[in-house]
PDB file of C-alpha atoms in Angstrom:
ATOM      1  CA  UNK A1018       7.937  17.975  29.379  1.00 41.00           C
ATOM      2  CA  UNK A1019       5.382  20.338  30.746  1.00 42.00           C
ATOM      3  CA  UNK A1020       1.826  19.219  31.026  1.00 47.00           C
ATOM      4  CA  UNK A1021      -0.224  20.735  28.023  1.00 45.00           C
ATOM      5  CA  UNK A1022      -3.133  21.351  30.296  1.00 43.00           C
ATOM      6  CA  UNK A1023      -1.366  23.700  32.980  1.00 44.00           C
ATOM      7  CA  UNK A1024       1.903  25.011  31.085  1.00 41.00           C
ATOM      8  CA  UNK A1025       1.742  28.723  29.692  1.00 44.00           C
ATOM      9  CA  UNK A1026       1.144  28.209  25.898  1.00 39.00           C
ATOM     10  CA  UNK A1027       4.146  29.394  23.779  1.00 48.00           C
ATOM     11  CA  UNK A1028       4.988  26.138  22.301  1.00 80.00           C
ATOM     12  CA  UNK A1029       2.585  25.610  19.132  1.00 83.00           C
ATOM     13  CA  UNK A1030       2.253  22.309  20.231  1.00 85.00           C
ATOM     14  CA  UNK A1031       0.675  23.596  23.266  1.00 82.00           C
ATOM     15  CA  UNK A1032      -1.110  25.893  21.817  1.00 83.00           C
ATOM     16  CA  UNK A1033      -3.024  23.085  19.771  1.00 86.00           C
ATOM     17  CA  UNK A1034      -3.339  21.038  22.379  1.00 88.00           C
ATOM     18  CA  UNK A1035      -4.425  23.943  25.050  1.00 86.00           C
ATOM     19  CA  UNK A1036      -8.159  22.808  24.779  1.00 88.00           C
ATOM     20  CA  UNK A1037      -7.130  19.157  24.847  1.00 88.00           C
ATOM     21  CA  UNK A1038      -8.414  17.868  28.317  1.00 86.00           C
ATOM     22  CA  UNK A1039      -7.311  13.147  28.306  1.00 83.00           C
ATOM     23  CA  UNK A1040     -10.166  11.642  30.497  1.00 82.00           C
ATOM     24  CA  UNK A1041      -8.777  10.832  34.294  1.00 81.00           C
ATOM     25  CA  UNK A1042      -8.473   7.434  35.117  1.00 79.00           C
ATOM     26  CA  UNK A1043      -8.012   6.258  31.657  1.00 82.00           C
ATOM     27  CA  UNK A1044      -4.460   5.850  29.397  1.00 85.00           C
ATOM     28  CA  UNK A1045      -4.032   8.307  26.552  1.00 89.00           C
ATOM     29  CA  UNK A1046      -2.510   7.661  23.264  1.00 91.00           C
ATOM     30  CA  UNK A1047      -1.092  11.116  23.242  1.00 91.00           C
ATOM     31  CA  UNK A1048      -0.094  11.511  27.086  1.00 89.00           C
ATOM     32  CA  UNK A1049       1.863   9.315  28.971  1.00 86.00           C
ATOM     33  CA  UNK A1050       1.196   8.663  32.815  1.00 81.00           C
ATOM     34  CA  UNK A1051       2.825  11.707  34.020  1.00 83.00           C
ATOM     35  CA  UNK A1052       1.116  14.107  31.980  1.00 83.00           C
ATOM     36  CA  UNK A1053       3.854  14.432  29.431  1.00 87.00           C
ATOM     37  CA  UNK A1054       3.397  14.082  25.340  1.00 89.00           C
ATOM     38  CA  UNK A1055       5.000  10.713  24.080  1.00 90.00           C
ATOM     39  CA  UNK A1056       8.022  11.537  21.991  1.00 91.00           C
ATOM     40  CA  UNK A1057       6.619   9.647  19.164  1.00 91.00           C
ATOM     41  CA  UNK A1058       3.803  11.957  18.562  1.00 92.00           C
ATOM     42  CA  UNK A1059       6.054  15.053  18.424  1.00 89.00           C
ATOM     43  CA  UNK A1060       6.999  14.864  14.951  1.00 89.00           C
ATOM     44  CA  UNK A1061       3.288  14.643  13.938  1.00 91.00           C
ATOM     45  CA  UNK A1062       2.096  17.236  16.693  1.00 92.00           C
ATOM     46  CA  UNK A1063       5.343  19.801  14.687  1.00 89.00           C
ATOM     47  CA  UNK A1064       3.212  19.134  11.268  1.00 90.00           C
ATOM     48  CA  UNK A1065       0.197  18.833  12.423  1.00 91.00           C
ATOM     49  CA  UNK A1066       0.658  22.678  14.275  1.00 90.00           C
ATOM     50  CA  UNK A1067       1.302  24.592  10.870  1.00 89.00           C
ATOM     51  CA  UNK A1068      -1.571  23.308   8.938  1.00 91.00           C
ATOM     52  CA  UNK A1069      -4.453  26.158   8.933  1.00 90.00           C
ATOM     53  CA  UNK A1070      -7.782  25.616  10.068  1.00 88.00           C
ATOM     54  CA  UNK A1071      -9.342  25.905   6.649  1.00 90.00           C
ATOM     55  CA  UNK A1072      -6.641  23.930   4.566  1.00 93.00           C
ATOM     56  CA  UNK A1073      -6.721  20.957   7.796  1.00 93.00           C
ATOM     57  CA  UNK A1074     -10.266  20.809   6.617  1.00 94.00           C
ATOM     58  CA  UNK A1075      -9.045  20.317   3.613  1.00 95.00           C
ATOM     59  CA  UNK A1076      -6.700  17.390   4.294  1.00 94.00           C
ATOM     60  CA  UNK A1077      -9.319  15.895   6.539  1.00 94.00           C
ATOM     61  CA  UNK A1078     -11.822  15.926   3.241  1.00 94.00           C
ATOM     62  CA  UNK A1079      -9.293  14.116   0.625  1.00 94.00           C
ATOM     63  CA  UNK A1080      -8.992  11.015   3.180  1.00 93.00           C
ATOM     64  CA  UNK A1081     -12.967  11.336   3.689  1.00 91.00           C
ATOM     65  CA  UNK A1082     -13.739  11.788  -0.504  1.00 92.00           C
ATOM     66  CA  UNK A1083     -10.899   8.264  -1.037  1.00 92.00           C
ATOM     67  CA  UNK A1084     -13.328   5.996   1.422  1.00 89.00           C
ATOM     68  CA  UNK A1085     -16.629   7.624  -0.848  1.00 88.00           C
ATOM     69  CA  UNK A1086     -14.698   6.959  -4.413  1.00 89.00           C
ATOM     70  CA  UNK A1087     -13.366   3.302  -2.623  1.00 85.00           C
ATOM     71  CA  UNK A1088     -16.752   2.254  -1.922  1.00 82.00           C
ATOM     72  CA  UNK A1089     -15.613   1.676   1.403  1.00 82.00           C
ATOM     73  CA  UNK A1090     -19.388   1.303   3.935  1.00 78.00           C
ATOM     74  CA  UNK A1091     -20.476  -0.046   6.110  1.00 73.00           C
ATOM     75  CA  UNK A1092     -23.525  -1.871   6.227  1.00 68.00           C
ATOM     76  CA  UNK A1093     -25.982  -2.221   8.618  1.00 64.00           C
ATOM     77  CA  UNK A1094     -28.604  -4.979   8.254  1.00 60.00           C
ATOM     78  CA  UNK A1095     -32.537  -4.242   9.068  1.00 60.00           C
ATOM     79  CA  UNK A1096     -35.387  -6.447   8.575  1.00 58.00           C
ATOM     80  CA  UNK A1097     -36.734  -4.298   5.707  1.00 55.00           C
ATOM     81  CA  UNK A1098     -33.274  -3.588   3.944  1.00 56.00           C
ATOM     82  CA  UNK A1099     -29.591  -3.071   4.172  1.00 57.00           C
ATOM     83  CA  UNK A1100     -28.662   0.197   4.599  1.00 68.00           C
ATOM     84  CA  UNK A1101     -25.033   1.563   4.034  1.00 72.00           C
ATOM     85  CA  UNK A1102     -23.685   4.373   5.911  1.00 75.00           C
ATOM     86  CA  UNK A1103     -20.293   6.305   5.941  1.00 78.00           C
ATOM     87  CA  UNK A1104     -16.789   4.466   7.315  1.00 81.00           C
ATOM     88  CA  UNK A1105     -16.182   6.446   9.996  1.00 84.00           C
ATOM     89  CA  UNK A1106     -12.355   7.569   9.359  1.00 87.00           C
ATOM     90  CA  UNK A1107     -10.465   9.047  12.421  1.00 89.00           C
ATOM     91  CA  UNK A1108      -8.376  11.198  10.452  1.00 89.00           C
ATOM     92  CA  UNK A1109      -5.792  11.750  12.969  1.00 91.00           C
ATOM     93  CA  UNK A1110      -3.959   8.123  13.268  1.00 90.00           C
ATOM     94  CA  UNK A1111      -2.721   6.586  16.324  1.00 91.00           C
ATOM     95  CA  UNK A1112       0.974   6.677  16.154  1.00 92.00           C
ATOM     96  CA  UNK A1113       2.609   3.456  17.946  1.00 92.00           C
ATOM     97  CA  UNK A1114       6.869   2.867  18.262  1.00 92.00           C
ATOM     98  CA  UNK A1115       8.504   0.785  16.748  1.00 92.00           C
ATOM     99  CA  UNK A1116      10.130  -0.416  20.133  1.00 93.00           C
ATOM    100  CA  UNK A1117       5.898  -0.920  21.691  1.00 93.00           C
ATOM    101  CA  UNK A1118       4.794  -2.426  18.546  1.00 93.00           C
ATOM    102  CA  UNK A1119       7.471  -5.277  18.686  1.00 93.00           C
ATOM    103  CA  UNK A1120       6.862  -6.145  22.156  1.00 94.00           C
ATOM    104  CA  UNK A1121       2.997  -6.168  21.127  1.00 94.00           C
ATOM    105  CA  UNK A1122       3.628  -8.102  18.170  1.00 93.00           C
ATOM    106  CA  UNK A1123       5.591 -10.799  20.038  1.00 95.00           C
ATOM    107  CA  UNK A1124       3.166 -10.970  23.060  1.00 96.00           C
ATOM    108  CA  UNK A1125       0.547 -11.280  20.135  1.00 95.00           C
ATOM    109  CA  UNK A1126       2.041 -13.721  18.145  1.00 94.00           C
ATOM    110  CA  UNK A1127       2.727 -15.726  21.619  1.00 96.00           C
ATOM    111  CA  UNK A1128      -1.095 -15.751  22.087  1.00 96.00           C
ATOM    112  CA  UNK A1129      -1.866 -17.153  18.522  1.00 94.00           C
ATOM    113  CA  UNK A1130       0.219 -19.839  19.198  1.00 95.00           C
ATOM    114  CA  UNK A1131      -1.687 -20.795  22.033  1.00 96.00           C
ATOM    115  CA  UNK A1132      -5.129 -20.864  20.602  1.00 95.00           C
ATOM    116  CA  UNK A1133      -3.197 -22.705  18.263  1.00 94.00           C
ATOM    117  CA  UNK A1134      -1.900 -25.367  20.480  1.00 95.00           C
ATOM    118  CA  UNK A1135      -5.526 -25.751  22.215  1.00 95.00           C
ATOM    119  CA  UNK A1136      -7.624 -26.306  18.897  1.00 93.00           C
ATOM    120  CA  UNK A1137      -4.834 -29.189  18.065  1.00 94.00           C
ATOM    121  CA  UNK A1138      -5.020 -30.868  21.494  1.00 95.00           C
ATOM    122  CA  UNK A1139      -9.224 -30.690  21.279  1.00 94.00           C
ATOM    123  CA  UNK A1140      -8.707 -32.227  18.139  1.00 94.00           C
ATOM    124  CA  UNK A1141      -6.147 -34.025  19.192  1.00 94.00           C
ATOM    125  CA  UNK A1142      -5.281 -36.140  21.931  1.00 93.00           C
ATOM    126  CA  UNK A1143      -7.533 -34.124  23.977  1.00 93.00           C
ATOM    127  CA  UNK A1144      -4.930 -34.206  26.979  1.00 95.00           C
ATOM    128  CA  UNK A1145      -6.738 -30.508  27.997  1.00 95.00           C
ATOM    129  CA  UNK A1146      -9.926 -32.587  28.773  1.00 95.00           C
ATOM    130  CA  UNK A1147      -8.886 -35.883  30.382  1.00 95.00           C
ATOM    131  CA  UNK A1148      -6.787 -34.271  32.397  1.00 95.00           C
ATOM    132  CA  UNK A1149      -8.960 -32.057  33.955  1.00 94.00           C
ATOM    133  CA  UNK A1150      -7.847 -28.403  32.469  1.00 94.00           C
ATOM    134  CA  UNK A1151     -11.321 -27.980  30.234  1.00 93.00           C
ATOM    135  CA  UNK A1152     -14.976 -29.567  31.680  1.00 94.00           C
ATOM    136  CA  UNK A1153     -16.203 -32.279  28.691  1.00 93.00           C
ATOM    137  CA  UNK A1154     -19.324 -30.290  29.270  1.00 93.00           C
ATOM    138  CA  UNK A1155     -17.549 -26.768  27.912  1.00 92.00           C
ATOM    139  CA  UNK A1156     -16.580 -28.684  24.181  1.00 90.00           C
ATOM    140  CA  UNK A1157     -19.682 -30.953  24.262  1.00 88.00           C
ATOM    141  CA  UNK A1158     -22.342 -28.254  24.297  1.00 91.00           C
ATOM    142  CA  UNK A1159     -20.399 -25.646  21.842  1.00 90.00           C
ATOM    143  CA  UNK A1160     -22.030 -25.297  18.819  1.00 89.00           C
ATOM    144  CA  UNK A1161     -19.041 -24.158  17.015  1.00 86.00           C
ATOM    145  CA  UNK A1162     -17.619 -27.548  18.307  1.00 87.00           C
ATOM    146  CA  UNK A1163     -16.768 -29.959  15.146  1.00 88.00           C
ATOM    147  CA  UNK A1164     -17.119 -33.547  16.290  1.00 89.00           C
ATOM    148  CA  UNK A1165     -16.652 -34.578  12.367  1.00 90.00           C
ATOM    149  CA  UNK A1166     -13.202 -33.129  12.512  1.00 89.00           C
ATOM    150  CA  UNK A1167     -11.558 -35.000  15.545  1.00 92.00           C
ATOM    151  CA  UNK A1168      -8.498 -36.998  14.737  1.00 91.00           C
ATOM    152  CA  UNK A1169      -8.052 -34.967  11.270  1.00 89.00           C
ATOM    153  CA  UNK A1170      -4.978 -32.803  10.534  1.00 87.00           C
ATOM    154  CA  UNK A1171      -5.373 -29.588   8.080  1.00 86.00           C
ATOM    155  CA  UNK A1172      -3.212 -29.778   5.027  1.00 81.00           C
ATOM    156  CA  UNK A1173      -1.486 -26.698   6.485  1.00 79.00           C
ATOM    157  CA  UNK A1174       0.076 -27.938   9.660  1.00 84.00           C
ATOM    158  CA  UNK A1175      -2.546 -25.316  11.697  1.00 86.00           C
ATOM    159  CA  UNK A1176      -5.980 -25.112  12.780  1.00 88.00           C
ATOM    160  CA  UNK A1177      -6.107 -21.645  12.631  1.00 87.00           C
ATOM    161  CA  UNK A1178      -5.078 -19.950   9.545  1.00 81.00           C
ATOM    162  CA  UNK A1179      -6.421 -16.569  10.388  1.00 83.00           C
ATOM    163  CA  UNK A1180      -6.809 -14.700  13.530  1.00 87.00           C
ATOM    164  CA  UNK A1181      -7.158 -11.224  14.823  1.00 89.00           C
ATOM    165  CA  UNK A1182      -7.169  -9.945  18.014  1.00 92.00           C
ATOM    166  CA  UNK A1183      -9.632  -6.449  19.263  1.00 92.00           C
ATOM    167  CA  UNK A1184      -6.842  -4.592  21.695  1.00 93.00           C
ATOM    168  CA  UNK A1185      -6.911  -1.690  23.577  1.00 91.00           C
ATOM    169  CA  UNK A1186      -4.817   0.385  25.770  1.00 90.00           C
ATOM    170  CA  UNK A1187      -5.383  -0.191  29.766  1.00 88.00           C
ATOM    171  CA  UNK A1188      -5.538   2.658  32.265  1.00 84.00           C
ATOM    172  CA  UNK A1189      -1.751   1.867  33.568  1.00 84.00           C
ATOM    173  CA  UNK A1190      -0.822   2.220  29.909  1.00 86.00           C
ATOM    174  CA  UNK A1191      -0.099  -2.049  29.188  1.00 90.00           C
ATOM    175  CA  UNK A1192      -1.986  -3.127  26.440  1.00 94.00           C
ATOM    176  CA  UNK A1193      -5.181  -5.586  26.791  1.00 94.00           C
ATOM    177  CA  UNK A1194      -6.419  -8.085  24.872  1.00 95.00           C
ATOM    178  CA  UNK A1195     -10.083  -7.417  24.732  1.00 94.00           C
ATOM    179  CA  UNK A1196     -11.165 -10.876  22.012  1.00 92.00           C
ATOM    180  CA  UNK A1197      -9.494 -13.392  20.092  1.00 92.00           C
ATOM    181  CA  UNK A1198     -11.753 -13.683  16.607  1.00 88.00           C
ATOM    182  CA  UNK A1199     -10.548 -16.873  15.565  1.00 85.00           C
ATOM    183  CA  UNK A1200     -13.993 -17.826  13.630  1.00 75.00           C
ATOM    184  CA  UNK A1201     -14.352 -15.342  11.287  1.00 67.00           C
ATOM    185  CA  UNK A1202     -11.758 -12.891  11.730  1.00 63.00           C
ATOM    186  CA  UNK A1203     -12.150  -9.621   9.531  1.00 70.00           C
ATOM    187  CA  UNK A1204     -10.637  -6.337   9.543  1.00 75.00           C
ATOM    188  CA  UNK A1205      -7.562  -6.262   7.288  1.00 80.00           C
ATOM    189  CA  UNK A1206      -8.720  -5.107   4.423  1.00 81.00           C
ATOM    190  CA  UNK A1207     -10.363  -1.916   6.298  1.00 82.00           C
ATOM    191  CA  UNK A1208      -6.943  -1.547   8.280  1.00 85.00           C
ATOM    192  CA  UNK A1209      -5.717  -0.983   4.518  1.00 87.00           C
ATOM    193  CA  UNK A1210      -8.410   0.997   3.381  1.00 88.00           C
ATOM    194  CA  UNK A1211      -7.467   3.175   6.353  1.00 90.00           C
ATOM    195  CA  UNK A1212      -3.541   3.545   5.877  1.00 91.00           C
ATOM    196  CA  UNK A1213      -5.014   4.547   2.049  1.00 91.00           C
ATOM    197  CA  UNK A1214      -7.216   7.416   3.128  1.00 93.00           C
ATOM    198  CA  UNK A1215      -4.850   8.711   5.636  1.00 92.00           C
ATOM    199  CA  UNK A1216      -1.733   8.912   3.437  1.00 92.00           C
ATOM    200  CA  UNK A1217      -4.340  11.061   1.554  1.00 93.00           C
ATOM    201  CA  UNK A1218      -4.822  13.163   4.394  1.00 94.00           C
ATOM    202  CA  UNK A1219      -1.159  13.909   5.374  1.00 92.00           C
ATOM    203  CA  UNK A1220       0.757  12.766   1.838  1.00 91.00           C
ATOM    204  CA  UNK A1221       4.040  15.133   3.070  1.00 88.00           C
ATOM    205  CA  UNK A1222       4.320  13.268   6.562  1.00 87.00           C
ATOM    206  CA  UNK A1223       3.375   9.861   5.060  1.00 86.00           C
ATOM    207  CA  UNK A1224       5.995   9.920   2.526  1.00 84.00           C
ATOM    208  CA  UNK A1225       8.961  10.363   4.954  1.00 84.00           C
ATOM    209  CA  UNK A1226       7.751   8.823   7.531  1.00 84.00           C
ATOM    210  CA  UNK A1227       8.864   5.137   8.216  1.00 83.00           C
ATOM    211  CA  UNK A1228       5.224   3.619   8.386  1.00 87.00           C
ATOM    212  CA  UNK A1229       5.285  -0.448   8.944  1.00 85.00           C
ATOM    213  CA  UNK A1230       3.968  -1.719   5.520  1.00 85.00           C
ATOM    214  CA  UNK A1231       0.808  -3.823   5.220  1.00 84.00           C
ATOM    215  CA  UNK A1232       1.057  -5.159   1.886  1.00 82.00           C
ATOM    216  CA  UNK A1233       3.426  -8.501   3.266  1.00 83.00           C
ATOM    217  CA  UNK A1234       0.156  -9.438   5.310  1.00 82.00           C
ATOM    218  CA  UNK A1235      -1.826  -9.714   1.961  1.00 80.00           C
ATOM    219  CA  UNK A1236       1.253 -11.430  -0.593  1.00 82.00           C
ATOM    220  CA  UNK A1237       1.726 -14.167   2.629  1.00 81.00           C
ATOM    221  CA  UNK A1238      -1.922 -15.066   2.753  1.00 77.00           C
ATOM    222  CA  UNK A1239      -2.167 -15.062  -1.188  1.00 76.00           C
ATOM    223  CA  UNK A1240       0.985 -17.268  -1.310  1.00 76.00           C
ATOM    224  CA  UNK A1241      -0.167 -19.384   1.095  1.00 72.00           C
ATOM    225  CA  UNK A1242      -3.221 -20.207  -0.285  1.00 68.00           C
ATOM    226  CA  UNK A1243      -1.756 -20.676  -3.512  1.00 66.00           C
ATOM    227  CA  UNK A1244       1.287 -22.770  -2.404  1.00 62.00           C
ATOM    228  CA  UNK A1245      -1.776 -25.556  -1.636  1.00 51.00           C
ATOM    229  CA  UNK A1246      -0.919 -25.352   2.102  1.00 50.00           C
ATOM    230  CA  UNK A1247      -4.599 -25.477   2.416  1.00 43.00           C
ATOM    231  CA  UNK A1248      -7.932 -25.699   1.095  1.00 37.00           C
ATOM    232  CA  UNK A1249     -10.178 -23.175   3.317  1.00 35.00           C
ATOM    233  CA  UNK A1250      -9.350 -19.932   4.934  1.00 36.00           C
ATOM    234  CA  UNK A1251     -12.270 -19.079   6.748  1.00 34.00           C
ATOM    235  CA  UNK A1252     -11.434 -15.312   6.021  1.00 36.00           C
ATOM    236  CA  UNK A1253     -11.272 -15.259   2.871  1.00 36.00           C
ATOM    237  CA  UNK A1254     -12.684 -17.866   1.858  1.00 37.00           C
ATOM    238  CA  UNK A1255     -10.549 -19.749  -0.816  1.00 36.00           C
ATOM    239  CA  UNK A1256     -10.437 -23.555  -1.595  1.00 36.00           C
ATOM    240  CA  UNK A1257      -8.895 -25.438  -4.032  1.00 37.00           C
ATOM    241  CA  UNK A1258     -10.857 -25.743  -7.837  1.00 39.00           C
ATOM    242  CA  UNK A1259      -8.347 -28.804  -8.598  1.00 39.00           C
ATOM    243  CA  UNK A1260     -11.038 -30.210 -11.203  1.00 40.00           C
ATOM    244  CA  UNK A1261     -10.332 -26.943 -13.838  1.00 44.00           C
ATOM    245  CA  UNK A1262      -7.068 -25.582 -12.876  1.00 48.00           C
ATOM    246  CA  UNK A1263      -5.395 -26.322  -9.711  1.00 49.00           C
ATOM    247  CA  UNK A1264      -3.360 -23.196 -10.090  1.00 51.00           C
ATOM    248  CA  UNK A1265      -6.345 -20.969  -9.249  1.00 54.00           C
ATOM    249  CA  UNK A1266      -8.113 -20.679  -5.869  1.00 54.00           C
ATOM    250  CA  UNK A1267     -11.889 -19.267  -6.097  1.00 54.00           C
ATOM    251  CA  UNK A1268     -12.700 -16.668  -2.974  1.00 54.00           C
ATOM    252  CA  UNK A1269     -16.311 -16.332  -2.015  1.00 55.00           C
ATOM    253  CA  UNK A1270     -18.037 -13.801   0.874  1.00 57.00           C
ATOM    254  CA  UNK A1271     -21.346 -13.789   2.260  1.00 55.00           C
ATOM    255  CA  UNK A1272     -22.444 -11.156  -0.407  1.00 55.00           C
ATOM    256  CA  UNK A1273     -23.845  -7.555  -0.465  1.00 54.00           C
ATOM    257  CA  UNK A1274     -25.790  -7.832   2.667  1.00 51.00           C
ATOM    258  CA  UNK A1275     -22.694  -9.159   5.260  1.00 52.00           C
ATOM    259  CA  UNK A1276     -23.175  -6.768   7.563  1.00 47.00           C
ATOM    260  CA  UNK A1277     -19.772  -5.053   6.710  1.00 49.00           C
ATOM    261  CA  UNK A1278     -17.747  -3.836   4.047  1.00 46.00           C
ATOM    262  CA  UNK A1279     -15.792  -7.302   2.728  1.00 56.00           C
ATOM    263  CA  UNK A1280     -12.448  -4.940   1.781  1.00 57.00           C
ATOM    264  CA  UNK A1281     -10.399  -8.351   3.031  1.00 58.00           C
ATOM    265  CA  UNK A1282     -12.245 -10.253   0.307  1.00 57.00           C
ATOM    266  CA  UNK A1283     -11.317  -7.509  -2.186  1.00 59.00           C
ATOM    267  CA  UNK A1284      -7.561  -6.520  -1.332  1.00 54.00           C
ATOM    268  CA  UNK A1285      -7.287 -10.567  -1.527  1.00 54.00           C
ATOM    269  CA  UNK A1286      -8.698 -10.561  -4.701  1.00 56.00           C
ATOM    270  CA  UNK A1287      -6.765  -8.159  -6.152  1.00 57.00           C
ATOM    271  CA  UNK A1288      -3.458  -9.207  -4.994  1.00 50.00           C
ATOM    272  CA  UNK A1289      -3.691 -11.959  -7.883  1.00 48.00           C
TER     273      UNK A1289
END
């Protein structure tokens, strides 16, 4: 594949992408290493070249006018007010394989087991500390240590019921971890909110395009916390109301002035 940057343009991929200059020293979604387009974009680049200039506008404005009608903000706390402000949609999406996404799903997954494993020895036998892996100083002086909950084993079977993970693409092209958010872990519901407003921006791609499905992560965590397997999730915040009707699970969220929009608290809420 000839680099976009140099090649003569006759292609009407190049063409669009003529202007199109990835930073050096940094990976690219839509380059690989050597300069060349990944074959996964090329279906998208081949639609995305015969949209006009005025009617990509267009498309670019239905996925912008679903996040207005949505109520999807976000909100930025002052010490006078809360003030709300746009979502800021990129209304091109990154476009991962199937083949990548599996091996960063496993290595993912492999990682949440883990943090897993390390909250249940801390409160656990504590093998991490006596035998010299983790300083007694690092847990003691943590404030997000739980002394209270030593020796007690969630009704689930795991410490950790949610957990996301902020990644990002390193300059030899692997993919980083940048944080585990194991406290408070938010973000699904605006990954959803997202898929929404872009299949509003390209509906004719969407539709025949073999898009990994997000509505599993939602029914699992509402079947979950329905089943009884436990009584908090920090994310979305349900316990038990066993003292009216212990078929129902009440979700609660910090409230209008979070600091973000609470879409998890809402998809959640409206998968029942």
């Amino acid at each position: 594949m000839p680099d976009a940057t140099t090649a003569p343009v006759t292609d009407p991929i190049l063409a669009l992408l003529k202007d199109y200059h990835p930073p050096k020293g940094s990976a690219d979604e839509l380059f690989d290493g050597n300069g060349a387009i990944r074959p996964v974009w090329r279906d998208f680049l081949n639609y995305f070249s015969t949209i006009e200039p005025e009617d990509l506008v267009a498309h670019f404005r239905r996925g912008d006018q679903y996040l207005r009608d949505a109520g999807v903000f976000f909100r930025q706390n002052t010490n006078d007010d809360a003030a709300d402000r746009a979502w800021p949609l990129s209304n091109v999406p990154v476009i991962i394989h199937e083949e990548e996404w599996r091996r960063l799903s496993d290595g993912l997954i492999q990682r949440a087991d883990l943090l897993e494993a390390v909250l249940a020895d801390l409160y656990g036998e504590n093998r991490l500390v006596t035998d010299g892996y983790l300083p007694p100083s690092l847990l003691a002086s943590n404030p997000q240590w739980l002394r209270a909950m030593v020796g007690l084993k969630p009704v689930s079977g795991n410490h950790l019921q949610f957990i996301a993970f902020e990644i990002g693409r390193g300059p030899n092209g692997d993919w980083w971890v940048l944080s585990d958010r194991t406290q408070a872990p938010a973000g699904a519901g605006i990954a959803l909110e997202n898929r929404l407003a872009t299949a509003r921006v390209f509906p004719e791609l969407f539709a025949k395009t073999n898009v990994h499905r997000l509505a599993g992560f939602f029914l699992t965590a509402i079947e979950r916390s329905l089943s009884g397997a436990c009584v908090y999730r920090p994310l979305s915040g349900l316990y038990a109301d066993r003292r009216r009707r212990p078929d129902r699970r009440k979700r609660q969220c910090h409230g209008p002035y979070g600091g973000r929009f609470d879409a998890d608290h809402r998809h959640l809420a409206a998968a029942r």
